[in-house]
PDB file of C-alpha atoms and ligand atoms in Angstrom:
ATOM      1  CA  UNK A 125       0.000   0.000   0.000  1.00  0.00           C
ATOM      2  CA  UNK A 126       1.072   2.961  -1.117  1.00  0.00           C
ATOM      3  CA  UNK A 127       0.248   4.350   2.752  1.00  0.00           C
ATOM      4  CA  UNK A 128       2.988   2.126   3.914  1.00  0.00           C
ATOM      5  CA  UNK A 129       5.631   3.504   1.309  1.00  0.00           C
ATOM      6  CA  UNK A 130       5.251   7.045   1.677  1.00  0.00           C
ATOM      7  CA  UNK A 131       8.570   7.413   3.704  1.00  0.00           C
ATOM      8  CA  UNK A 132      10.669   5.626   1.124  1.00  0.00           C
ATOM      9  CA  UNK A 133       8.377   7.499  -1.976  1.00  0.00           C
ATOM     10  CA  UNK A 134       9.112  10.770  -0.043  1.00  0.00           C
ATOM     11  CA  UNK A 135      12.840  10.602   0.536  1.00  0.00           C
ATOM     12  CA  UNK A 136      13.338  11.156  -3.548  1.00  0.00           C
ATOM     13  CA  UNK A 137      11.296  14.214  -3.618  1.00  0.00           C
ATOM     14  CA  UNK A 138      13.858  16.786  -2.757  1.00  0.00           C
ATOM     15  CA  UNK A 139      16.232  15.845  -5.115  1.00  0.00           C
ATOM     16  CA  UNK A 140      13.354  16.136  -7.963  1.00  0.00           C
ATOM     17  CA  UNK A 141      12.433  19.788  -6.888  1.00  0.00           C
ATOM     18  CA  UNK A 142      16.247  20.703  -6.810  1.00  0.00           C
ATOM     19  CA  UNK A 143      16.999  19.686 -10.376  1.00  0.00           C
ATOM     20  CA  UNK A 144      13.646  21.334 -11.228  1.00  0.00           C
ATOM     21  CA  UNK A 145      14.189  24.908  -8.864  1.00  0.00           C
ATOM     22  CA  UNK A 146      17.772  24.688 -10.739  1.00  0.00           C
ATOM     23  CA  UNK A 147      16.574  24.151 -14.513  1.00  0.00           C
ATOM     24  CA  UNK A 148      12.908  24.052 -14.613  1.00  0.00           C
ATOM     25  CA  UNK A 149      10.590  26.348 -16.492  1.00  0.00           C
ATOM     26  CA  UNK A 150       9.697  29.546 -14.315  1.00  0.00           C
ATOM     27  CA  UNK A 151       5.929  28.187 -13.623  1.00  0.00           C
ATOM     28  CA  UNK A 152       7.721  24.943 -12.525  1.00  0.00           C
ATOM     29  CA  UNK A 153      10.415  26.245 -10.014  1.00  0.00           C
ATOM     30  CA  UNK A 154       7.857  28.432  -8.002  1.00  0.00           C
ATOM     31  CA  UNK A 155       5.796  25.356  -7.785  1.00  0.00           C
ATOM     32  CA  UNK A 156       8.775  23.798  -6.870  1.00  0.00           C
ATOM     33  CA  UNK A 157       9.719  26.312  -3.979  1.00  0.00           C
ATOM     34  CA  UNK A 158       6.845  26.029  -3.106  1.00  0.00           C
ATOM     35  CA  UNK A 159       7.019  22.155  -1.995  1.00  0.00           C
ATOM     36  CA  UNK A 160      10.426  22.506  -0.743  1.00  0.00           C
ATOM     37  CA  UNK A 161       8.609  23.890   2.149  1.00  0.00           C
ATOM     38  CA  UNK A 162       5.103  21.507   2.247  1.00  0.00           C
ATOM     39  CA  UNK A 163       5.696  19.754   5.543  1.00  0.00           C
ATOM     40  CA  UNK A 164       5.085  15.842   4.999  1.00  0.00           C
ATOM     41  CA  UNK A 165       1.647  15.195   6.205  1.00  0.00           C
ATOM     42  CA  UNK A 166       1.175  17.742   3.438  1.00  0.00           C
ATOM     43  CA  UNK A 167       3.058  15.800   1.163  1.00  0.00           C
ATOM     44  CA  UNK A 168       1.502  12.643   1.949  1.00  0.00           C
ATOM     45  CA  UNK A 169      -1.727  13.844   1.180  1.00  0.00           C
ATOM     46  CA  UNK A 170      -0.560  15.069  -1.981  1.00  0.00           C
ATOM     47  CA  UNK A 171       1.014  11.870  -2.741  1.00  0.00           C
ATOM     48  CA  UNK A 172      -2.514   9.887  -1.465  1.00  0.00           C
ATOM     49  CA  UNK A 173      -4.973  11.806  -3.494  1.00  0.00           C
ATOM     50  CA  UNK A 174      -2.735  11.574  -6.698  1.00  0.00           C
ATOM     51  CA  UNK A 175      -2.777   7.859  -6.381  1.00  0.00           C
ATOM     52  CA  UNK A 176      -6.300   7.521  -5.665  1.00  0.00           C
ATOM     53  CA  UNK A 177      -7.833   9.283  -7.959  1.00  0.00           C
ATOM     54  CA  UNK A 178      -5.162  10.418 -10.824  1.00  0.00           C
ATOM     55  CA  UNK A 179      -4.964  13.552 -12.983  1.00  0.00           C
ATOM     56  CA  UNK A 180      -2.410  14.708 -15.295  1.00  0.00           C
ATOM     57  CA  UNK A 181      -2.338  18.277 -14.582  1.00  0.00           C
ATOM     58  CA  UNK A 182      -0.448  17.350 -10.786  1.00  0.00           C
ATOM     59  CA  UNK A 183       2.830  17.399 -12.222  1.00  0.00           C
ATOM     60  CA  UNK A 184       4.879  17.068  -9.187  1.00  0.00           C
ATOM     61  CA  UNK A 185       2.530  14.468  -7.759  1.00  0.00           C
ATOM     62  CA  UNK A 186       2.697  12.326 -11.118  1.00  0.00           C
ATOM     63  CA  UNK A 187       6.364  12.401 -11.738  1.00  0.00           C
ATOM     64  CA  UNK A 188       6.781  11.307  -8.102  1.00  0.00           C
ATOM     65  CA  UNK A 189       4.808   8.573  -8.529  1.00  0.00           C
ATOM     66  CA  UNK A 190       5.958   6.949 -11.641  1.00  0.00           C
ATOM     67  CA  UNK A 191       9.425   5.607  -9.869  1.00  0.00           C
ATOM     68  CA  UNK A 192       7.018   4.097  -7.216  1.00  0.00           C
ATOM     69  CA  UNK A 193       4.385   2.583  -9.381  1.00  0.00           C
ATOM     70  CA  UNK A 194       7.103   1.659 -11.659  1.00  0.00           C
ATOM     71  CA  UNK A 195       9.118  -0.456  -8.975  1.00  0.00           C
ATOM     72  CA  UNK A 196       5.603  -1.417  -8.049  1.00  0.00           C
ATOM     73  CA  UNK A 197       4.822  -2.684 -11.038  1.00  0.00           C
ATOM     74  CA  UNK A 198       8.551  -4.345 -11.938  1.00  0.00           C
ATOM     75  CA  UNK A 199       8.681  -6.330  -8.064  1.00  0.00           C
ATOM     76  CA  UNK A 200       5.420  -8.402  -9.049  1.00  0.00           C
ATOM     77  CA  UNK A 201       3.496  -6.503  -6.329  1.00  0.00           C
ATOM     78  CA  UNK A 202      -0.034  -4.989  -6.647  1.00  0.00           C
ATOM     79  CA  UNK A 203      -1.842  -1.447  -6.485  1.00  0.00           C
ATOM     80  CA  UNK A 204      -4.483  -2.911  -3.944  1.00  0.00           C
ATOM     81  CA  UNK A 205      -5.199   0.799  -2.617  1.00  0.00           C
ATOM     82  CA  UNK A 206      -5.735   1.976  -6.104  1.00  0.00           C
ATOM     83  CA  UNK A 207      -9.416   1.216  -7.360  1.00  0.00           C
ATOM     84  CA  UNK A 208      -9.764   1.721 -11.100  1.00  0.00           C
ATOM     85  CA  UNK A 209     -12.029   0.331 -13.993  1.00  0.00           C
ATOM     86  CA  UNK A 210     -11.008  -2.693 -15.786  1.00  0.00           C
ATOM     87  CA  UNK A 211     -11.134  -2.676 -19.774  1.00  0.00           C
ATOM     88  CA  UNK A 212      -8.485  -2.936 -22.751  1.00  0.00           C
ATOM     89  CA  UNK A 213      -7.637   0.912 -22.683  1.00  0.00           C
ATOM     90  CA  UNK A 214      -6.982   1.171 -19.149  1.00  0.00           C
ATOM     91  CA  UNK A 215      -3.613   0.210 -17.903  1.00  0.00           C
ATOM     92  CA  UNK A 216      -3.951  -3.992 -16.802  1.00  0.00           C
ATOM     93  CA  UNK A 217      -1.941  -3.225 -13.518  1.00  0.00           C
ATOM     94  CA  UNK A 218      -2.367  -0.004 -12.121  1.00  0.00           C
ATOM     95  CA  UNK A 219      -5.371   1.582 -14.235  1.00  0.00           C
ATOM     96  CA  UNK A 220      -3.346   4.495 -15.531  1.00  0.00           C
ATOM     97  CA  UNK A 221      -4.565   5.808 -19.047  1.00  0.00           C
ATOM     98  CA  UNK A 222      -2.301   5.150 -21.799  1.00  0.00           C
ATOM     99  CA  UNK A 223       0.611   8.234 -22.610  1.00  0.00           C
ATOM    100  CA  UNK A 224       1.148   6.694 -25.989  1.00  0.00           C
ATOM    101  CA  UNK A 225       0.842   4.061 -28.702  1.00  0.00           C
ATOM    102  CA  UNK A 226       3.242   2.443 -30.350  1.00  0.00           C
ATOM    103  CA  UNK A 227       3.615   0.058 -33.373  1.00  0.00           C
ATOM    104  CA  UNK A 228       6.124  -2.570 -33.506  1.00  0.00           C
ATOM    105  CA  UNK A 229       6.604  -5.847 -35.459  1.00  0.00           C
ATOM    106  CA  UNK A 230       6.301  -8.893 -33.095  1.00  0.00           C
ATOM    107  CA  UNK A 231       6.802 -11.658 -35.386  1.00  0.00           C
ATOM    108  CA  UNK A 232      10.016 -11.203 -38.554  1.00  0.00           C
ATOM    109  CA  UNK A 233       6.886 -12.368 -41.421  1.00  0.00           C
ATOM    110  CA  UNK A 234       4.454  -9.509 -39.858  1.00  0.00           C
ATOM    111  CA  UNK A 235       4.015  -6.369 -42.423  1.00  0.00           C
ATOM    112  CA  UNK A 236       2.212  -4.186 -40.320  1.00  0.00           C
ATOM    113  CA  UNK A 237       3.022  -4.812 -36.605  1.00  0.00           C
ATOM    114  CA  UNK A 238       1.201  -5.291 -33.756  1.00  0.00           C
ATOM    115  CA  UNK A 239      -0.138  -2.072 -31.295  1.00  0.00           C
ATOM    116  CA  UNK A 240       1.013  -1.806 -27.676  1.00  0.00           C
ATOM    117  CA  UNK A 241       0.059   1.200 -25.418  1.00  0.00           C
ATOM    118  CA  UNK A 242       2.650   2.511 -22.761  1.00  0.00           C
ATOM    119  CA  UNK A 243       1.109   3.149 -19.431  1.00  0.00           C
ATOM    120  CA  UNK A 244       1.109   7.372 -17.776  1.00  0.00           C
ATOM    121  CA  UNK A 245       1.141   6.002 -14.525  1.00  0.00           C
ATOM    122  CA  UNK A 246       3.788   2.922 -14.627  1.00  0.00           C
ATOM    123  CA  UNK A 247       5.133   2.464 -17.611  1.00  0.00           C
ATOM    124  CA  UNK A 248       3.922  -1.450 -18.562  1.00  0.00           C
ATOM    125  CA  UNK A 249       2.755  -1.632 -22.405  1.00  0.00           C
ATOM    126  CA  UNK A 250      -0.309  -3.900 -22.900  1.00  0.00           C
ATOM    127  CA  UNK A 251      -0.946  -5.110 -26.353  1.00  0.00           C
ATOM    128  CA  UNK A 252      -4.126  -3.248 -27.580  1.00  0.00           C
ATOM    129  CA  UNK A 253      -6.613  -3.836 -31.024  1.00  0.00           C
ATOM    130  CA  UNK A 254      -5.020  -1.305 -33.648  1.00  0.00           C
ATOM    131  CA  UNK A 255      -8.328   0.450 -35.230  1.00  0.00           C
ATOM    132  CA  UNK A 256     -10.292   1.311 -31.845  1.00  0.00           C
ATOM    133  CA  UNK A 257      -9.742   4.800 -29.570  1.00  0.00           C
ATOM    134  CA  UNK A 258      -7.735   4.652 -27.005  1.00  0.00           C
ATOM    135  CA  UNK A 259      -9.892   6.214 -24.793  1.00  0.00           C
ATOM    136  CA  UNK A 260     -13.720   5.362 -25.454  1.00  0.00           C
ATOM    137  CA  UNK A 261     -13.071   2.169 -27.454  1.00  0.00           C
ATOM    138  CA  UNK A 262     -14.950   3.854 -30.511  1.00  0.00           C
ATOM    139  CA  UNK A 263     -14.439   0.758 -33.426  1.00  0.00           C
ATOM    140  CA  UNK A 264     -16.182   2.725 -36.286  1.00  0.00           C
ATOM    141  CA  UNK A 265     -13.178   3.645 -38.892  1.00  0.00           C
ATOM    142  CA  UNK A 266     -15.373   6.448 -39.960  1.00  0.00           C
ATOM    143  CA  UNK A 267     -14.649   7.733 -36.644  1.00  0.00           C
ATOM    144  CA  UNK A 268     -11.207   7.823 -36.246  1.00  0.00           C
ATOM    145  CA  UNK A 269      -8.783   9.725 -37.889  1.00  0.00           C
ATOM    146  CA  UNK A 270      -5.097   9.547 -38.213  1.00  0.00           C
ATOM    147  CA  UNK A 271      -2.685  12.348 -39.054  1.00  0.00           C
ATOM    148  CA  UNK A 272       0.933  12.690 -39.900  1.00  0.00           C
ATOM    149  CA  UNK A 273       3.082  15.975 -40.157  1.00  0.00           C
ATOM    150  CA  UNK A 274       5.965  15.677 -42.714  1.00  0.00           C
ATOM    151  CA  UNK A 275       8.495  16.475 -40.046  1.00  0.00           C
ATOM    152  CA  UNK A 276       7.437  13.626 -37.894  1.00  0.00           C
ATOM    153  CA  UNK A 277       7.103  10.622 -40.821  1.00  0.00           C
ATOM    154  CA  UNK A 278       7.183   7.806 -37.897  1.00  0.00           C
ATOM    155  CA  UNK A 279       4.671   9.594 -35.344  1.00  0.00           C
ATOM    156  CA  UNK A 280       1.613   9.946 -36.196  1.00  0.00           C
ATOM    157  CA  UNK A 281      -1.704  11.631 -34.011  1.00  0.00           C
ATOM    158  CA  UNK A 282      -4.423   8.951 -33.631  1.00  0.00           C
ATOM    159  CA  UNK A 283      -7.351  10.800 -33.024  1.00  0.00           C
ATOM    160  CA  UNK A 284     -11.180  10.057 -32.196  1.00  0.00           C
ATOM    161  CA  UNK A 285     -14.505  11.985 -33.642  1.00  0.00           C
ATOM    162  CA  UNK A 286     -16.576  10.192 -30.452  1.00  0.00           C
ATOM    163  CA  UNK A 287     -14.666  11.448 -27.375  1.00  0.00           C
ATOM    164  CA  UNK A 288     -12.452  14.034 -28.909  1.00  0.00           C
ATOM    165  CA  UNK A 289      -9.586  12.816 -27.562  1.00  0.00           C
ATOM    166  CA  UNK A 290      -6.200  11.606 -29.064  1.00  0.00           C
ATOM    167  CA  UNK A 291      -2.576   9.953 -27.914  1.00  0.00           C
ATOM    168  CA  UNK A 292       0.444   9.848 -30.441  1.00  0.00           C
ATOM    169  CA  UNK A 293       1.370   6.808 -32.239  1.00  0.00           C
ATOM    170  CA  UNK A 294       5.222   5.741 -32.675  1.00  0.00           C
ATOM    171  CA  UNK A 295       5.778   3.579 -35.606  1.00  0.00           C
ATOM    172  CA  UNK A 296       8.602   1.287 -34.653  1.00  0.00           C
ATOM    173  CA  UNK A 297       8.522  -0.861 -37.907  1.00  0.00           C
ATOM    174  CA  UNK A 298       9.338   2.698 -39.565  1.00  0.00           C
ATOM    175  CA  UNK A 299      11.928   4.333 -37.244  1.00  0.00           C
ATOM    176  CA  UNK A 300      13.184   0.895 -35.162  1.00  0.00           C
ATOM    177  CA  UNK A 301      15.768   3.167 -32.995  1.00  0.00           C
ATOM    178  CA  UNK A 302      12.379   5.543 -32.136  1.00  0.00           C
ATOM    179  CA  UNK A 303      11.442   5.468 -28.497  1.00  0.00           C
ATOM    180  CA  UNK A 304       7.967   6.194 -27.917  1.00  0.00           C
ATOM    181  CA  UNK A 305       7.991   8.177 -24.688  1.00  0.00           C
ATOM    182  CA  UNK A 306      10.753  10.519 -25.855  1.00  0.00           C
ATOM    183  CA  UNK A 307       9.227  11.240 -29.237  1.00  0.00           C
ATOM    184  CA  UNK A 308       6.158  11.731 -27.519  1.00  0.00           C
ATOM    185  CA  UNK A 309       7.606  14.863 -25.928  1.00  0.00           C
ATOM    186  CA  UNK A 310       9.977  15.357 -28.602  1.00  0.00           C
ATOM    187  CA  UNK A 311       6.934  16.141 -31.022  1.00  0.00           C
ATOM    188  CA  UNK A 312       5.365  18.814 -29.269  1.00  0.00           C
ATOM    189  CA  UNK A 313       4.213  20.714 -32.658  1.00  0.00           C
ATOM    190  CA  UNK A 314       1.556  17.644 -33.067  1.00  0.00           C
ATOM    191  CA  UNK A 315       0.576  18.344 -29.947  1.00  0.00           C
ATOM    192  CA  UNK A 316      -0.638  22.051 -30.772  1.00  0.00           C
ATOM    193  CA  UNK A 317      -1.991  20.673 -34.061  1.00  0.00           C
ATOM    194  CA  UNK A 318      -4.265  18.250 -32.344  1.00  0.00           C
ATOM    195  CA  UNK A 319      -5.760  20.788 -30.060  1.00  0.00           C
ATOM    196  CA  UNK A 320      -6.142  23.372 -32.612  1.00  0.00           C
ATOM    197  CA  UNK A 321      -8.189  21.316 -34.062  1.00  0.00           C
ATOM    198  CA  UNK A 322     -10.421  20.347 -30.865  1.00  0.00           C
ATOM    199  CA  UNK A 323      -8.973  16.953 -29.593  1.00  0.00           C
ATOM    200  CA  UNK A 324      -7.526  16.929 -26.451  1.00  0.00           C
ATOM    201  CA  UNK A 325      -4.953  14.367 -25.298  1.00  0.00           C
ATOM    202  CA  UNK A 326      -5.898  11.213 -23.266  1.00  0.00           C
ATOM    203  CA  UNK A 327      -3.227  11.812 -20.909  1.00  0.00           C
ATOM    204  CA  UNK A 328      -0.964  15.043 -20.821  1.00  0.00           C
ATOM    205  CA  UNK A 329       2.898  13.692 -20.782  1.00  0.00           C
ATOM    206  CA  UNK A 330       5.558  15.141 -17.998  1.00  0.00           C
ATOM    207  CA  UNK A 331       5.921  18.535 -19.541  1.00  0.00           C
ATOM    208  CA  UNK A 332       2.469  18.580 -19.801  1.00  0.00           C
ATOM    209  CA  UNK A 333       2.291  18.493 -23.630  1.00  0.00           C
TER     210      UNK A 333
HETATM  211 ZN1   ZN B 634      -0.010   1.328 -15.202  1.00  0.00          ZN
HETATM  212 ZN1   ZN B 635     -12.791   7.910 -28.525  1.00  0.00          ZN
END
């Protein structure tokens, strides 16, 4: 239980809100000031209602939480404090919502590779259908629309005319050396695209992008 691990979760905060007071973006480092000086029943709380009940616009809380639920997730143990829906776009361990999708060829004879989603929260992929959203599970092609930019050829926005939500796509088959969660961040201009044109991301990424 995550109740249980707050002292060990805690003792890496500091060193996350130095790097960020020292090299963060101005918006970040107040923030970060600003928790330099949370007592830790503060903290705790912080930590508790991030894991509870999860949002992507906590940045501190989130990034805080990904080592844990990462080490969680890597040491065979379980979330049993964390109470989440199960279906195929949720996360099969923790719950999280997928950060990104990702293409990659399982098997040497397949042409068009199999589709994994990366967890927000943890980090496990699960393997997930390739023509569905992400978010809502919409199946109707009609539906769902997929965009590339010329400067990105192997990421592409996957996007959804149901909820009006999106994630990025990394084709690995195309770029095999791409790495999804980087070139998530790394292709911020899709980013403004997609909300420009009224889809807004299942989960927002670290940088909140
Ligand atoms: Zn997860
Ligand atoms: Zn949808």
């Amino acid at each position: 239980m995550l109740e249980d691990d707050l002292p060990s979760v805690r003792t890496l905060v500091p060193g996350l809100l130095r790097v960020v007071e020292a090299h963060g973006p101005a918006a970040l480092v107040e923030e970060a000031r600003a928790l330099l000086l949370t007592g830790d029943d503060e903290m705790d709380e912080m930590l508790l209602a991030q894991w509870r009940a999860p949002t992507d616009t906590q940045f501190f809380a989130k990034a805080f939480l990904q080592p844990y639920a990462r080490w969680l997730a890597e040491s065979g143990g379980r979330p049993v404090d964390r109470v989440f829906e199960r279906h195929e776009s949720r996360c099969p361990f923790c719950g999280g919502r997928p950060q990104v999708s990702f293409l990659q060829a399982r098997e040497a004879s397949a042409e068009s590779g199999n589709r994994d989603l990366i967890c927000a929260t943890c980090l496990t992929t699960w393997p997930f259908r390739r023509v569905v959203c992400a978010y809502c599970r919409e199946e109707r092609p009609t539906k769902l629309g997929y965009f590339h930019s010329p400067e990105f050829g192997h990421i592409r926005v996957e996007a959804c005319d149901t909820c009006n939500r999106y994630v990025k796509g990394v084709d690995l088959t195309r770029l095999g050396l791409a790495a999804p969660l980087v070139d998530d961040v790394a292709s911020a201009p899709l980013d403004l695209w997609a909300q420009e044109h009224g889809y807004t991301k299942i989960e927002l990424n670290l940088v909140g992008l």
